[in-house]
Amino acid sequence: MLSKFDLLIPCYNEAENIVPVLKSLEAGIKTPFRVLIAYDFDEDNTLPALERYKVESANPIEIVLVKNKGKGAHGAVLTGFAFSDAPAVLVFPADDDYNAGRLDAMFDTFKQGYEIVCASRFIKGGGMHGCPWLKALLVRSSAFTLHYLARVPTHDSSNGFRLFSRRVLDEIQIESTQGFTYSIEILVKTHRLGWRIGEVPVQWYERTQGQSRFKVLKWLRAYLRWYFYAFGTTYLRRPSSSVPLKDHQIQ
């Protein structure tokens, strides 16, 4: 059966996490999908773990290996975007073995005409657990101000766990060059265009195995550019979706 969406998982030495994640996806998703594993180097310990999974699983998921053509998490995700030809791409954490049951709802929301579907920790049914206090403060404050002051239509603007439509990936140019900054950039550019943005509640737990690639302070300056871009959209009355994309010059 042809996949209806690609599940893109950027990996960096995720041997301890990837098999439980794949098993949870096997059990939790009904929509046809395939997994794109975006990895950096041939010695990544994720790769032998994937081979073991294929042998041990009675009903293995279709997995496609996509080698990073750039650097780090940013390059891995953009390489996956370029590789995919699916109607939607859902970027998923390599250590998340508890939210698989929410992915069908995200795809169903996309089918209702939403160009981005955000996995939201800050709406009813969602939650964020075990987050270091500084990271939690930055994440919660930015999410609150972007939703309630800048009027971005999601309660969780910084979560990289997110579904993007093919239209978004094909028509919005990504300027970001580091980390997961691309995710908030695409979000606020989609908002400026007036395209529909939805959200589905998810849980989030601080990882217990492996090393997180999310570097709040390192990427803060890059995030702030798109944070203020969202406010510019709201208060400077930038173009809406009634104007063709080429006239927006959204880059």
Short mmCIF file of C-alpha atoms in Angstrom, two decimals:
data_model
loop_
_atom_site.label_atom_id
_atom_site.label_comp_id
_atom_site.label_asym_id
_atom_site.label_seq_id
_atom_site.Cartn_x
_atom_site.Cartn_y
_atom_site.Cartn_z
CA MET A 1 0.00 0.00 0.00
CA LEU A 2 1.33 3.44 -0.93
CA SER A 3 2.22 5.71 1.98
CA LYS A 4 0.03 8.73 2.58
CA PHE A 5 2.70 10.54 4.56
CA ASP A 6 6.39 10.28 5.30
CA LEU A 7 7.51 10.15 8.93
CA LEU A 8 10.90 11.84 9.01
CA ILE A 9 13.12 10.93 11.97
CA PRO A 10 16.48 12.71 12.20
CA CYS A 11 18.89 10.38 14.04
CA TYR A 12 22.30 10.72 15.64
CA ASN A 13 23.43 7.60 17.51
CA GLU A 14 19.91 6.60 18.56
CA ALA A 15 20.52 2.85 18.99
CA GLU A 16 18.97 2.88 22.47
CA ASN A 17 15.80 4.61 21.35
CA ILE A 18 14.96 3.79 17.75
CA VAL A 19 13.64 0.21 18.11
CA PRO A 20 11.09 1.06 20.85
CA VAL A 21 10.01 4.03 18.73
CA LEU A 22 9.50 1.88 15.63
CA LYS A 23 7.57 -0.73 17.59
CA SER A 24 5.30 1.98 18.98
CA LEU A 25 4.68 3.25 15.44
CA GLU A 26 3.83 -0.27 14.27
CA ALA A 27 1.15 -0.53 16.92
CA GLY A 28 -0.09 3.04 16.95
CA ILE A 29 -0.62 4.19 13.33
CA LYS A 30 -3.37 3.03 10.96
CA THR A 31 -2.69 5.49 8.13
CA PRO A 32 -0.27 4.08 5.49
CA PHE A 33 3.16 5.66 6.00
CA ARG A 34 6.85 5.04 5.66
CA VAL A 35 9.75 6.13 7.85
CA LEU A 36 12.63 8.20 6.53
CA ILE A 37 15.68 7.85 8.77
CA ALA A 38 17.94 10.85 8.20
CA TYR A 39 21.41 10.09 9.52
CA ASP A 40 24.82 11.80 9.41
CA PHE A 41 27.50 9.14 9.01
CA ASP A 42 27.90 5.45 8.21
CA GLU A 43 29.18 4.59 11.71
CA ASP A 44 26.00 5.91 13.36
CA ASN A 45 24.89 3.21 15.82
CA THR A 46 21.28 3.73 14.74
CA LEU A 47 21.95 1.75 11.54
CA PRO A 48 22.77 -1.68 13.07
CA ALA A 49 19.83 -1.21 15.44
CA LEU A 50 17.58 -0.78 12.40
CA GLU A 51 18.93 -4.02 10.91
CA ARG A 52 18.11 -5.87 14.12
CA TYR A 53 14.61 -4.39 14.08
CA LYS A 54 13.98 -5.62 10.52
CA VAL A 55 15.01 -9.15 11.49
CA GLU A 56 13.17 -9.30 14.79
CA SER A 57 9.89 -7.60 13.83
CA ALA A 58 7.06 -9.75 12.50
CA ASN A 59 5.62 -6.81 10.57
CA PRO A 60 8.41 -4.26 10.03
CA ILE A 61 7.64 -0.73 8.91
CA GLU A 62 8.94 0.41 5.52
CA ILE A 63 12.17 2.25 6.32
CA VAL A 64 14.21 4.36 3.91
CA LEU A 65 17.70 5.54 4.88
CA VAL A 66 18.47 9.12 3.85
CA LYS A 67 22.04 10.27 4.40
CA ASN A 68 22.45 13.87 5.49
CA LYS A 69 23.76 16.04 2.66
CA GLY A 70 24.34 18.94 5.03
CA LYS A 71 25.39 19.21 8.66
CA GLY A 72 23.65 18.37 11.92
CA ALA A 73 19.94 18.26 12.67
CA HIS A 74 19.14 21.08 10.24
CA GLY A 75 20.83 19.36 7.32
CA ALA A 76 19.25 16.01 8.18
CA VAL A 77 15.72 17.42 8.17
CA LEU A 78 16.17 19.43 4.98
CA THR A 79 17.70 16.38 3.26
CA GLY A 80 14.61 14.40 4.28
CA PHE A 81 12.30 17.11 2.98
CA ALA A 82 14.09 17.10 -0.38
CA PHE A 83 13.95 13.31 -0.61
CA SER A 84 10.25 12.97 0.19
CA ASP A 85 7.56 13.05 -2.47
CA ALA A 86 4.64 12.37 -0.11
CA PRO A 87 1.67 14.75 0.27
CA ALA A 88 2.81 15.47 3.84
CA VAL A 89 5.96 15.04 5.92
CA LEU A 90 5.77 14.63 9.68
CA VAL A 91 8.99 15.34 11.58
CA PHE A 92 9.12 13.01 14.58
CA PRO A 93 11.54 12.73 17.54
CA ALA A 94 13.89 9.74 17.59
CA ASP A 95 13.17 9.09 21.29
CA ASP A 96 9.36 9.38 21.26
CA ASP A 97 7.79 5.98 21.92
CA TYR A 98 4.56 7.33 23.47
CA ASN A 99 2.85 9.62 20.90
CA ALA A 100 2.32 7.23 17.98
CA GLY A 101 -1.40 7.13 18.74
CA ARG A 102 -1.68 10.84 17.95
CA LEU A 103 -0.27 10.68 14.42
CA ASP A 104 -3.45 9.53 12.70
CA ALA A 105 -5.20 12.55 14.23
CA MET A 106 -2.46 14.83 12.86
CA PHE A 107 -2.88 13.36 9.38
CA ASP A 108 -6.67 13.61 9.62
CA THR A 109 -6.32 17.30 10.51
CA PHE A 110 -4.07 17.80 7.48
CA LYS A 111 -6.75 16.21 5.27
CA GLN A 112 -9.21 18.86 6.48
CA GLY A 113 -7.17 21.50 4.66
CA TYR A 114 -4.49 22.49 7.18
CA GLU A 115 -1.04 23.18 5.73
CA ILE A 116 0.77 22.69 9.06
CA VAL A 117 -0.36 20.54 11.97
CA CYS A 118 1.48 21.25 15.20
CA ALA A 119 1.96 18.72 17.95
CA SER A 120 0.96 20.83 20.94
CA ARG A 121 2.03 20.31 24.53
CA PHE A 122 0.04 23.30 25.79
CA ILE A 123 -3.58 22.48 24.96
CA LYS A 124 -6.06 20.16 26.67
CA GLY A 125 -4.75 16.61 26.46
CA GLY A 126 -1.12 17.69 26.05
CA GLY A 127 1.69 17.99 28.55
CA MET A 128 5.39 18.71 29.05
CA HIS A 129 7.21 16.69 31.69
CA GLY A 130 10.71 16.76 33.17
CA CYS A 131 11.89 19.78 31.20
CA PRO A 132 14.87 21.72 32.68
CA TRP A 133 13.61 24.99 34.17
CA LEU A 134 15.42 27.38 31.80
CA LYS A 135 14.33 25.51 28.70
CA ALA A 136 10.77 25.27 30.05
CA LEU A 137 10.69 29.01 30.78
CA LEU A 138 11.85 29.94 27.29
CA VAL A 139 9.57 27.45 25.55
CA ARG A 140 6.45 28.33 27.55
CA SER A 141 6.94 32.10 27.39
CA SER A 142 7.60 32.13 23.65
CA ALA A 143 4.60 29.85 23.03
CA PHE A 144 2.32 32.04 25.16
CA THR A 145 3.37 35.34 23.58
CA LEU A 146 3.33 34.06 20.01
CA HIS A 147 -0.18 32.67 20.41
CA TYR A 148 -1.85 35.33 22.55
CA LEU A 149 0.03 38.46 21.42
CA ALA A 150 1.29 37.69 17.90
CA ARG A 151 -1.85 35.57 17.23
CA VAL A 152 -0.04 32.64 15.66
CA PRO A 153 -2.76 29.93 15.58
CA THR A 154 -0.99 27.32 17.66
CA HIS A 155 -0.30 27.13 21.39
CA ASP A 156 3.07 25.43 20.83
CA SER A 157 5.19 27.31 18.32
CA SER A 158 8.61 25.87 19.16
CA ASN A 159 7.93 22.12 19.07
CA GLY A 160 9.80 20.55 16.14
CA PHE A 161 7.34 17.62 16.16
CA ARG A 162 5.17 18.89 13.31
CA LEU A 163 3.44 17.91 10.05
CA PHE A 164 4.09 19.98 6.91
CA SER A 165 2.09 19.82 3.70
CA ARG A 166 3.76 19.36 0.32
CA ARG A 167 2.51 22.85 -0.61
CA VAL A 168 4.42 24.36 2.32
CA LEU A 169 7.61 22.44 1.57
CA ASP A 170 7.51 23.24 -2.14
CA GLU A 171 6.56 26.90 -1.97
CA ILE A 172 8.20 28.37 1.14
CA GLN A 173 11.93 28.98 0.96
CA ILE A 174 13.82 28.06 4.12
CA GLU A 175 16.46 30.59 5.15
CA SER A 176 17.45 29.07 8.51
CA THR A 177 20.80 27.33 8.69
CA GLN A 178 20.97 25.72 12.12
CA GLY A 179 19.17 23.37 14.42
CA PHE A 180 15.39 23.16 14.35
CA THR A 181 14.97 26.87 13.62
CA TYR A 182 13.51 25.97 10.22
CA SER A 183 10.35 24.74 12.01
CA ILE A 184 9.38 28.07 13.57
CA GLU A 185 10.44 29.85 10.36
CA ILE A 186 8.06 27.77 8.23
CA LEU A 187 5.33 28.23 10.84
CA VAL A 188 5.47 32.04 10.92
CA LYS A 189 5.80 32.29 7.13
CA THR A 190 2.75 30.06 6.71
CA HIS A 191 0.92 32.31 9.17
CA ARG A 192 1.92 35.40 7.18
CA LEU A 193 0.49 33.84 4.04
CA GLY A 194 -2.78 33.22 5.84
CA TRP A 195 -2.66 29.46 5.26
CA ARG A 196 -4.40 27.22 7.78
CA ILE A 197 -2.50 25.93 10.82
CA GLY A 198 -3.94 23.29 13.13
CA GLU A 199 -2.81 21.47 16.26
CA VAL A 200 -3.25 18.16 18.04
CA PRO A 201 -2.39 17.53 21.72
CA VAL A 202 0.68 15.44 22.54
CA GLN A 203 2.76 14.55 25.56
CA TRP A 204 6.45 15.39 25.87
CA TYR A 205 9.03 13.90 28.25
CA GLU A 206 12.64 14.93 28.64
CA ARG A 207 14.73 12.20 27.09
CA THR A 208 16.39 9.69 29.42
CA GLN A 209 18.69 7.98 26.89
CA GLY A 210 21.00 9.47 24.31
CA GLN A 211 21.86 13.14 23.86
CA SER A 212 19.39 15.81 22.86
CA ARG A 213 20.26 17.85 19.77
CA PHE A 214 17.99 20.69 20.85
CA LYS A 215 20.24 23.59 21.91
CA VAL A 216 18.07 26.41 23.23
CA LEU A 217 20.71 29.01 24.00
CA LYS A 218 22.83 28.26 20.94
CA TRP A 219 19.89 28.79 18.60
CA LEU A 220 18.20 31.60 20.56
CA ARG A 221 19.35 34.44 18.30
CA ALA A 222 18.13 32.60 15.20
CA TYR A 223 14.78 31.89 16.88
CA LEU A 224 14.35 35.54 17.82
CA ARG A 225 14.45 36.57 14.16
CA TRP A 226 11.34 34.51 13.44
CA TYR A 227 9.74 35.39 16.77
CA PHE A 228 9.71 39.06 15.80
CA TYR A 229 8.70 38.17 12.24
CA ALA A 230 5.45 36.80 13.69
CA PHE A 231 4.77 40.08 15.48
CA GLY A 232 5.52 41.95 12.25
CA THR A 233 2.86 39.91 10.50
CA THR A 234 0.25 40.82 13.10
CA TYR A 235 0.99 44.47 13.79
CA LEU A 236 2.48 45.75 10.54
CA ARG A 237 -0.36 44.33 8.45
CA ARG A 238 1.77 42.26 6.07
CA PRO A 239 0.23 40.55 2.97
CA SER A 240 -2.45 37.90 3.38
CA SER A 241 -3.26 34.75 1.42
CA SER A 242 -5.33 36.78 -1.06
CA VAL A 243 -2.08 37.72 -2.82
CA PRO A 244 -0.27 35.08 -4.93
CA LEU A 245 2.82 33.57 -3.34
CA LYS A 246 5.19 35.04 -5.95
CA ASP A 247 3.99 38.53 -5.01
CA HIS A 248 4.65 37.87 -1.32
CA GLN A 249 8.32 37.13 -1.90
CA ILE A 250 8.22 34.87 1.14
CA GLN A 251 11.80 33.64 1.48
#
